[in-house]
């Protein structure tokens, strides 16, 4: 089975580039050169040296002994939470800012919902000395005020999107309009394995460093590159893609995606796209989408701002259909419980997103000899209020 994107930008029936005519030129430019640039020695060297000295890679693969004892299997945590800026998102934005520089772009735009991708983008723009404009729904700028402050401190301009529902999809629309007006000098940094081709493939390649490291680290610790399971949470799918990438064609490694079901799959307050989604188009690609019968997007919900996305990257729609990845839904209650448990057992406060992956451990039929890698996508400093107030 082939899980790579084909030359038309599709994974099986999903993917492609469903974009307005006016964006055709921008997307073509990127499509025609991203692989060539990424294969240049100069790009590879700069990328890997920044990952090492700026981000702090390789991130440790930590054997969580007390958690393992409780689960009854050997659990390793891939510590993306220890990266600069506190999550995996920086791996991608570092790569895209280098691409922007190679293309001679002098300005960057991005959209952000919870603000995590906005912060990661503002960070690399400061690093590269490139102008940065972040579009964010006006309502989100109020809900996520600390991240707005961070972006501003890093030198970015934050533009509140005031149209429509004043949330992520409106920010996306306004960012796209900006890109159409400023195609010459502006690079659009997308934050997950979503959007029109070639973005899903580009982001997948940049995040694949995670599984490259897991292979090496596990070989050192266990004399085999292959665990029995790899578990990751899925919003758009970028941290999961990073953790799964070099294992997609190794069927003996079971790949598990933790999806946020919010208050429950049938509660009307959910983000479980794999269960209630149907094929449709969102953010420029064909994938599984939470939508009504007449194609209106259903507003997603999860306690975790990073997972309440009404679609999933096209690669995930494909991996789900081909059954290469098993999707397990996790409720808010289950995630918060698993997150608090990790604090007490290991002294690590995980992001609420990552807590969804941890909650899967209780649901696997494991045996004592099993090796499980959980991708700990981010740290939970941003989620203190959520943890503290949840059960009170
Ligand atoms: C953004 C985010 C996610 C969800 O995004 P993916 O593209 O699915 O990885 C998960 N965990 C953390 C910590 C995040 O910041």
Short mmCIF file of C-alpha atoms and ligand atoms in Angstrom, two decimals:
data_model
loop_
_atom_site.label_atom_id
_atom_site.label_comp_id
_atom_site.label_asym_id
_atom_site.label_seq_id
_atom_site.Cartn_x
_atom_site.Cartn_y
_atom_site.Cartn_z
CA UNK A 1 0.00 0.00 0.00
CA UNK A 2 1.24 3.48 -0.85
CA UNK A 3 0.68 6.23 1.67
CA UNK A 4 2.67 8.90 -0.17
CA UNK A 5 0.95 11.69 -2.02
CA UNK A 6 0.69 11.15 -5.80
CA UNK A 7 1.75 13.70 -8.40
CA UNK A 8 -1.72 15.22 -8.47
CA UNK A 9 -1.66 15.77 -4.74
CA UNK A 10 -3.96 12.90 -3.71
CA UNK A 11 -3.81 10.19 -1.07
CA UNK A 12 -6.22 7.68 -2.57
CA UNK A 13 -9.41 9.67 -3.12
CA UNK A 14 -8.46 12.46 -0.67
CA UNK A 15 -6.35 15.59 -1.04
CA UNK A 16 -5.93 17.75 -4.12
CA UNK A 17 -5.97 21.55 -4.37
CA UNK A 18 -9.50 23.00 -4.46
CA UNK A 19 -8.60 26.67 -4.55
CA UNK A 20 -9.89 29.85 -6.12
CA UNK A 21 -8.37 30.61 -9.53
CA UNK A 22 -6.63 33.64 -8.04
CA UNK A 23 -4.48 31.43 -5.81
CA UNK A 24 -3.42 29.14 -8.61
CA UNK A 25 -0.13 30.94 -9.20
CA UNK A 26 0.92 30.93 -5.52
CA UNK A 27 0.21 27.24 -5.09
CA UNK A 28 1.88 26.27 -8.38
CA UNK A 29 5.04 28.14 -7.41
CA UNK A 30 5.27 26.24 -4.14
CA UNK A 31 4.35 22.90 -5.71
CA UNK A 32 7.00 23.19 -8.39
CA UNK A 33 9.89 23.90 -6.06
CA UNK A 34 9.32 22.57 -2.53
CA UNK A 35 10.90 19.17 -3.08
CA UNK A 36 13.86 20.54 -4.94
CA UNK A 37 14.59 23.12 -2.23
CA UNK A 38 14.13 20.60 0.59
CA UNK A 39 16.61 18.25 -1.05
CA UNK A 40 19.35 20.90 -1.28
CA UNK A 41 22.30 20.33 1.03
CA UNK A 42 22.14 23.97 2.22
CA UNK A 43 18.47 23.60 3.22
CA UNK A 44 19.02 20.28 4.98
CA UNK A 45 22.00 21.62 6.94
CA UNK A 46 20.30 24.80 8.07
CA UNK A 47 17.12 22.91 9.03
CA UNK A 48 18.91 20.27 11.06
CA UNK A 49 21.20 22.74 12.79
CA UNK A 50 18.24 24.91 13.84
CA UNK A 51 16.33 21.82 15.02
CA UNK A 52 19.31 20.94 17.16
CA UNK A 53 20.43 24.29 18.57
CA UNK A 54 17.24 26.35 18.51
CA UNK A 55 14.46 23.81 19.05
CA UNK A 56 16.55 21.47 21.23
CA UNK A 57 16.27 18.27 19.19
CA UNK A 58 16.48 15.35 19.31
CA UNK A 59 13.64 15.37 21.84
CA UNK A 60 14.14 12.60 24.43
CA UNK A 61 12.37 9.25 24.26
CA UNK A 62 11.60 8.74 27.93
CA UNK A 63 10.73 5.40 29.53
CA UNK A 64 7.87 6.32 31.89
CA UNK A 65 8.31 3.64 34.56
CA UNK A 66 5.47 4.47 36.92
CA UNK A 67 3.02 4.93 34.08
CA UNK A 68 4.22 1.65 32.55
CA UNK A 69 3.62 -0.18 35.80
CA UNK A 70 0.08 1.13 35.98
CA UNK A 71 -0.71 0.26 32.35
CA UNK A 72 0.99 -3.15 32.37
CA UNK A 73 3.19 -2.54 29.30
CA UNK A 74 6.41 -0.65 28.57
CA UNK A 75 5.48 2.95 27.79
CA UNK A 76 7.83 5.49 26.24
CA UNK A 77 6.97 9.19 25.89
CA UNK A 78 8.35 11.08 22.88
CA UNK A 79 8.99 14.44 24.54
CA UNK A 80 7.86 17.05 21.96
CA UNK A 81 6.71 19.03 25.01
CA UNK A 82 10.36 19.89 25.66
CA UNK A 83 10.79 21.71 22.33
CA UNK A 84 11.30 25.47 22.25
CA UNK A 85 7.79 27.03 22.41
CA UNK A 86 6.44 23.88 24.03
CA UNK A 87 5.11 21.68 21.24
CA UNK A 88 5.83 19.97 17.91
CA UNK A 89 4.51 22.92 15.84
CA UNK A 90 7.94 24.61 15.78
CA UNK A 91 9.43 21.76 13.65
CA UNK A 92 7.09 22.74 10.85
CA UNK A 93 7.36 26.53 11.12
CA UNK A 94 11.18 26.37 11.12
CA UNK A 95 11.06 24.38 7.88
CA UNK A 96 8.54 26.69 6.21
CA UNK A 97 10.40 29.89 7.14
CA UNK A 98 13.53 28.45 5.49
CA UNK A 99 11.46 27.63 2.42
CA UNK A 100 10.11 31.20 2.39
CA UNK A 101 13.66 32.56 2.49
CA UNK A 102 14.77 30.28 -0.36
CA UNK A 103 11.83 31.60 -2.39
CA UNK A 104 12.91 35.18 -1.70
CA UNK A 105 9.73 36.05 0.25
CA UNK A 106 9.94 39.00 2.65
CA UNK A 107 6.62 38.68 4.45
CA UNK A 108 4.77 35.82 6.17
CA UNK A 109 1.11 35.36 6.98
CA UNK A 110 -0.65 32.63 8.94
CA UNK A 111 -4.00 31.98 10.56
CA UNK A 112 -4.41 30.61 14.05
CA UNK A 113 -7.30 29.37 16.17
CA UNK A 114 -6.03 28.74 19.69
CA UNK A 115 -2.91 30.75 18.95
CA UNK A 116 -0.32 27.96 19.21
CA UNK A 117 0.50 27.99 15.50
CA UNK A 118 0.50 31.81 15.56
CA UNK A 119 3.10 31.80 18.32
CA UNK A 120 5.25 29.22 16.50
CA UNK A 121 5.04 31.32 13.32
CA UNK A 122 5.78 34.64 15.08
CA UNK A 123 8.78 32.92 16.69
CA UNK A 124 10.41 31.84 13.43
CA UNK A 125 9.66 35.19 11.77
CA UNK A 126 11.58 36.91 14.57
CA UNK A 127 14.36 34.38 14.09
CA UNK A 128 14.53 35.09 10.35
CA UNK A 129 13.87 38.84 10.53
CA UNK A 130 10.77 38.54 8.34
CA UNK A 131 7.56 40.59 8.72
CA UNK A 132 4.72 38.56 10.19
CA UNK A 133 0.95 39.04 10.13
CA UNK A 134 -1.24 36.60 12.05
CA UNK A 135 -4.98 36.39 11.34
CA UNK A 136 -7.07 35.30 14.29
CA UNK A 137 -10.83 35.34 14.83
CA UNK A 138 -11.80 38.28 17.02
CA UNK A 139 -13.51 35.94 19.48
CA UNK A 140 -10.37 33.79 19.65
CA UNK A 141 -8.18 36.85 20.37
CA UNK A 142 -10.29 37.36 23.49
CA UNK A 143 -10.38 33.69 24.48
CA UNK A 144 -6.62 33.26 23.94
CA UNK A 145 -5.35 36.65 25.10
CA UNK A 146 -1.98 35.37 26.47
CA UNK A 147 -1.05 33.96 23.06
CA UNK A 148 -1.95 37.30 21.42
CA UNK A 149 0.44 38.99 23.87
CA UNK A 150 3.16 36.47 23.03
CA UNK A 151 2.79 37.03 19.28
CA UNK A 152 2.96 40.80 19.73
CA UNK A 153 6.00 40.56 21.98
CA UNK A 154 7.68 38.49 19.26
CA UNK A 155 7.09 41.32 16.82
CA UNK A 156 4.08 40.01 14.89
CA UNK A 157 1.03 42.00 13.91
CA UNK A 158 -2.17 40.25 15.02
CA UNK A 159 -5.19 41.06 12.84
CA UNK A 160 -8.54 40.12 14.40
CA UNK A 161 -10.94 38.62 11.82
CA UNK A 162 -14.25 40.40 12.30
CA UNK A 163 -16.35 38.69 9.62
CA UNK A 164 -18.77 35.75 10.04
CA UNK A 165 -18.53 33.85 13.32
CA UNK A 166 -15.23 35.67 14.09
CA UNK A 167 -13.36 32.37 14.63
CA UNK A 168 -10.83 30.20 12.80
CA UNK A 169 -12.63 29.82 9.47
CA UNK A 170 -13.04 33.58 9.17
CA UNK A 171 -9.37 34.09 10.01
CA UNK A 172 -8.55 31.59 7.23
CA UNK A 173 -10.69 33.48 4.73
CA UNK A 174 -9.05 36.78 5.57
CA UNK A 175 -5.55 35.26 5.38
CA UNK A 176 -6.34 33.86 1.93
CA UNK A 177 -7.59 37.26 0.75
CA UNK A 178 -4.34 38.79 1.98
CA UNK A 179 -2.35 36.15 0.08
CA UNK A 180 -4.23 36.84 -3.15
CA UNK A 181 -3.41 40.56 -2.82
CA UNK A 182 0.26 40.00 -1.92
CA UNK A 183 1.28 36.88 -3.85
CA UNK A 184 4.61 38.36 -4.97
CA UNK A 185 6.33 38.83 -1.63
CA UNK A 186 4.24 36.79 0.86
CA UNK A 187 4.58 33.20 2.08
CA UNK A 188 1.61 31.51 3.78
CA UNK A 189 2.65 29.21 6.64
CA UNK A 190 0.05 26.49 7.30
CA UNK A 191 0.16 24.82 10.71
CA UNK A 192 -0.91 21.22 10.12
CA UNK A 193 -1.11 18.53 7.41
CA UNK A 194 -4.13 20.31 5.93
CA UNK A 195 -4.82 22.74 3.10
CA UNK A 196 -4.29 22.39 -0.64
CA UNK A 197 -1.50 20.23 -2.08
CA UNK A 198 1.48 20.52 -1.54
CA UNK A 199 0.97 21.68 2.08
CA UNK A 200 -0.04 18.31 3.60
CA UNK A 201 3.01 16.62 2.09
CA UNK A 202 5.30 19.53 2.96
CA UNK A 203 4.23 19.57 6.61
CA UNK A 204 4.40 15.75 6.82
CA UNK A 205 8.01 15.77 5.61
CA UNK A 206 9.01 18.52 8.03
CA UNK A 207 7.43 16.72 11.01
CA UNK A 208 8.80 13.30 9.99
CA UNK A 209 11.92 14.04 12.05
CA UNK A 210 9.89 12.77 15.03
CA UNK A 211 9.65 9.18 13.76
CA UNK A 212 13.18 9.30 12.38
CA UNK A 213 14.34 9.95 15.94
CA UNK A 214 12.01 7.36 17.49
CA UNK A 215 13.58 4.68 15.25
CA UNK A 216 17.11 5.55 16.34
CA UNK A 217 16.26 6.00 20.01
CA UNK A 218 14.27 2.79 20.27
CA UNK A 219 17.05 0.85 18.55
CA UNK A 220 19.45 2.09 21.22
CA UNK A 221 17.10 1.26 24.08
CA UNK A 222 15.33 -1.87 22.87
CA UNK A 223 17.54 -3.19 20.03
CA UNK A 224 14.64 -2.81 17.62
CA UNK A 225 13.35 0.28 15.80
CA UNK A 226 9.78 -1.02 16.01
CA UNK A 227 7.44 -0.60 18.97
CA UNK A 228 4.19 -2.57 19.11
CA UNK A 229 2.11 0.62 19.17
CA UNK A 230 2.55 4.32 18.45
CA UNK A 231 -0.19 6.58 19.81
CA UNK A 232 -0.75 10.25 18.92
CA UNK A 233 -3.62 12.73 19.13
CA UNK A 234 -5.11 14.06 15.90
CA UNK A 235 -6.46 17.55 15.26
CA UNK A 236 -5.32 18.16 11.69
CA UNK A 237 -2.81 15.35 12.06
CA UNK A 238 0.66 16.91 12.04
CA UNK A 239 2.12 15.50 15.26
CA UNK A 240 0.62 12.09 14.45
CA UNK A 241 2.09 12.22 10.94
CA UNK A 242 5.47 13.07 12.43
CA UNK A 243 5.31 10.11 14.80
CA UNK A 244 3.92 7.64 12.21
CA UNK A 245 5.71 8.72 9.01
CA UNK A 246 8.61 6.24 8.90
CA UNK A 247 6.36 3.41 10.12
CA UNK A 248 3.52 3.68 7.62
CA UNK A 249 4.87 0.76 5.61
CA UNK A 250 5.73 -1.36 8.66
CA UNK A 251 2.39 -3.11 9.32
CA UNK A 252 3.59 -4.88 12.49
CA UNK A 253 3.68 -1.45 14.20
CA UNK A 254 0.10 -0.60 15.17
CA UNK A 255 -0.68 3.09 14.69
CA UNK A 256 -3.38 4.64 16.90
CA UNK A 257 -4.94 8.07 16.44
CA UNK A 258 -6.69 9.62 19.45
CA UNK A 259 -9.55 11.81 18.31
CA UNK A 260 -11.41 14.25 20.56
CA UNK A 261 -15.03 13.25 21.05
CA UNK A 262 -15.75 16.16 23.42
CA UNK A 263 -18.90 15.43 25.43
CA UNK A 264 -19.43 12.21 23.44
CA UNK A 265 -19.63 11.18 19.78
CA UNK A 266 -23.43 11.63 19.62
CA UNK A 267 -23.71 14.59 21.99
CA UNK A 268 -23.66 17.30 19.33
CA UNK A 269 -20.57 18.63 21.12
CA UNK A 270 -17.75 16.69 19.49
CA UNK A 271 -14.78 16.82 17.13
CA UNK A 272 -14.79 13.10 16.19
CA UNK A 273 -14.46 13.56 12.44
CA UNK A 274 -13.63 9.90 11.73
CA UNK A 275 -17.01 8.86 13.19
CA UNK A 276 -19.44 11.56 12.08
CA UNK A 277 -17.52 13.02 9.12
CA UNK A 278 -18.37 12.50 5.45
CA UNK A 279 -16.29 13.23 2.34
CA UNK A 280 -16.23 16.93 1.54
CA UNK A 281 -13.95 19.88 0.90
CA UNK A 282 -12.43 22.04 3.60
CA UNK A 283 -9.43 24.43 3.49
CA UNK A 284 -8.70 23.55 -0.11
CA UNK A 285 -8.57 19.77 0.06
CA UNK A 286 -10.94 16.83 -0.17
CA UNK A 287 -11.12 14.96 3.10
CA UNK A 288 -13.50 13.86 5.85
CA UNK A 289 -15.49 16.81 7.13
CA UNK A 290 -18.09 17.32 9.87
CA UNK A 291 -20.92 18.79 7.83
CA UNK A 292 -24.68 18.85 7.47
CA UNK A 293 -26.43 17.11 4.56
CA UNK A 294 -26.29 20.31 2.57
CA UNK A 295 -22.59 20.81 3.20
CA UNK A 296 -22.58 23.38 6.03
CA UNK A 297 -19.65 22.86 8.41
CA UNK A 298 -20.78 21.61 11.83
CA UNK A 299 -19.10 23.64 14.58
CA UNK A 300 -16.68 21.27 16.35
CA UNK A 301 -16.21 21.11 20.10
CA UNK A 302 -13.47 19.77 22.39
CA UNK A 303 -12.07 20.83 25.76
CA UNK A 304 -8.79 21.07 23.84
CA UNK A 305 -8.48 24.09 21.56
CA UNK A 306 -5.90 22.29 19.40
CA UNK A 307 -8.23 19.39 18.56
CA UNK A 308 -11.53 21.11 17.81
CA UNK A 309 -11.15 21.06 14.05
CA UNK A 310 -14.13 20.01 11.87
CA UNK A 311 -11.95 18.04 9.43
CA UNK A 312 -8.76 16.02 9.40
CA UNK A 313 -5.78 16.11 7.02
CA UNK A 314 -6.39 14.18 3.74
CA UNK A 315 -3.70 11.62 4.61
CA UNK A 316 -5.75 10.71 7.71
CA UNK A 317 -8.94 10.32 5.74
CA UNK A 318 -6.98 7.87 3.57
CA UNK A 319 -5.28 6.03 6.45
CA UNK A 320 -8.67 5.66 8.14
CA UNK A 321 -10.34 4.32 5.02
CA UNK A 322 -7.49 1.87 4.37
CA UNK A 323 -7.53 0.90 8.07
CA UNK A 324 -3.79 1.50 8.42
CA UNK A 325 -4.48 3.74 11.41
CA UNK A 326 -7.02 2.84 14.09
CA UNK A 327 -8.99 5.83 15.40
CA UNK A 328 -10.03 5.78 19.06
CA UNK A 329 -12.29 8.54 20.39
CA UNK A 330 -11.56 10.14 23.75
CA UNK A 331 -14.00 12.29 25.72
CA UNK A 332 -13.10 15.49 27.59
CA UNK A 333 -13.46 13.61 30.91
CA UNK A 334 -11.15 10.79 29.83
CA UNK A 335 -8.50 13.18 28.54
CA UNK A 336 -8.46 15.41 31.62
CA UNK A 337 -8.30 12.35 33.89
CA UNK A 338 -5.36 10.90 31.93
CA UNK A 339 -3.57 14.27 31.91
CA UNK A 340 -3.89 14.72 35.67
CA UNK A 341 -2.71 11.15 36.15
CA UNK A 342 0.50 11.82 34.19
CA UNK A 343 1.20 14.83 36.43
CA UNK A 344 0.98 12.63 39.53
CA UNK A 345 2.77 9.57 38.13
CA UNK A 346 5.61 11.16 36.18
CA UNK A 347 5.88 14.83 37.15
CA UNK A 348 4.99 15.91 33.63
CA UNK A 349 2.07 18.28 32.90
CA UNK A 350 0.97 17.39 29.35
CA UNK A 351 -0.97 19.61 26.94
CA UNK A 352 -4.67 18.73 27.02
CA UNK A 353 -4.28 17.68 23.36
CA UNK A 354 -1.56 15.18 24.31
CA UNK A 355 -3.68 13.96 27.24
CA UNK A 356 -6.08 12.53 24.64
CA UNK A 357 -3.27 10.25 23.42
CA UNK A 358 -2.48 9.21 27.00
CA UNK A 359 -6.13 8.29 27.59
CA UNK A 360 -5.86 5.66 24.84
CA UNK A 361 -3.50 3.57 27.00
CA UNK A 362 -6.39 2.32 29.14
CA UNK A 363 -8.23 1.12 26.04
CA UNK A 364 -5.55 -1.01 24.41
CA UNK A 365 -5.50 -4.77 24.95
CA UNK A 366 -1.80 -4.84 25.76
CA UNK A 367 0.44 -7.50 27.25
CA UNK A 368 3.40 -6.94 29.59
CA UNK A 369 5.98 -7.36 26.82
CA UNK A 370 4.40 -4.70 24.59
CA UNK A 371 6.33 -1.52 23.81
CA UNK A 372 4.17 1.57 23.35
CA UNK A 373 5.36 5.00 22.21
CA UNK A 374 3.06 7.90 23.04
CA UNK A 375 3.81 11.13 21.21
CA UNK A 376 3.62 13.82 23.90
CA UNK A 377 2.88 16.63 21.45
CA UNK A 378 3.06 19.55 23.89
CA UNK A 379 3.34 20.80 27.44
CA UNK A 380 0.42 21.84 29.60
CA UNK A 381 1.47 25.24 30.96
CA UNK A 382 -1.14 26.80 28.70
CA UNK A 383 -3.82 24.49 30.14
CA UNK A 384 -3.46 25.04 33.88
CA UNK A 385 -6.88 26.67 34.20
CA UNK A 386 -8.52 23.90 32.21
CA UNK A 387 -7.07 21.18 34.46
CA UNK A 388 -7.70 23.06 37.68
CA UNK A 389 -11.29 24.06 36.99
CA UNK A 390 -12.50 21.00 35.08
CA UNK A 391 -13.87 18.79 37.84
CA UNK A 392 -14.73 21.69 40.19
C1 LIG B 1 -1.90 22.10 17.59
C2 LIG B 1 -1.66 21.00 18.53
C3 LIG B 1 -2.16 19.69 18.29
C4 LIG B 1 -3.06 19.35 17.13
O1 LIG B 1 -2.51 19.53 15.87
P1 LIG B 1 -2.01 18.34 14.95
O2 LIG B 1 -1.74 18.98 13.64
O3 LIG B 1 -3.09 17.31 14.86
O4 LIG B 1 -0.79 17.78 15.57
C5 LIG B 1 -1.83 18.68 19.18
N1 LIG B 1 -1.07 18.92 20.28
C6 LIG B 1 -0.58 20.16 20.55
C7 LIG B 1 0.24 20.34 21.79
C8 LIG B 1 -0.86 21.23 19.70
O5 LIG B 1 -0.37 22.44 19.99
#
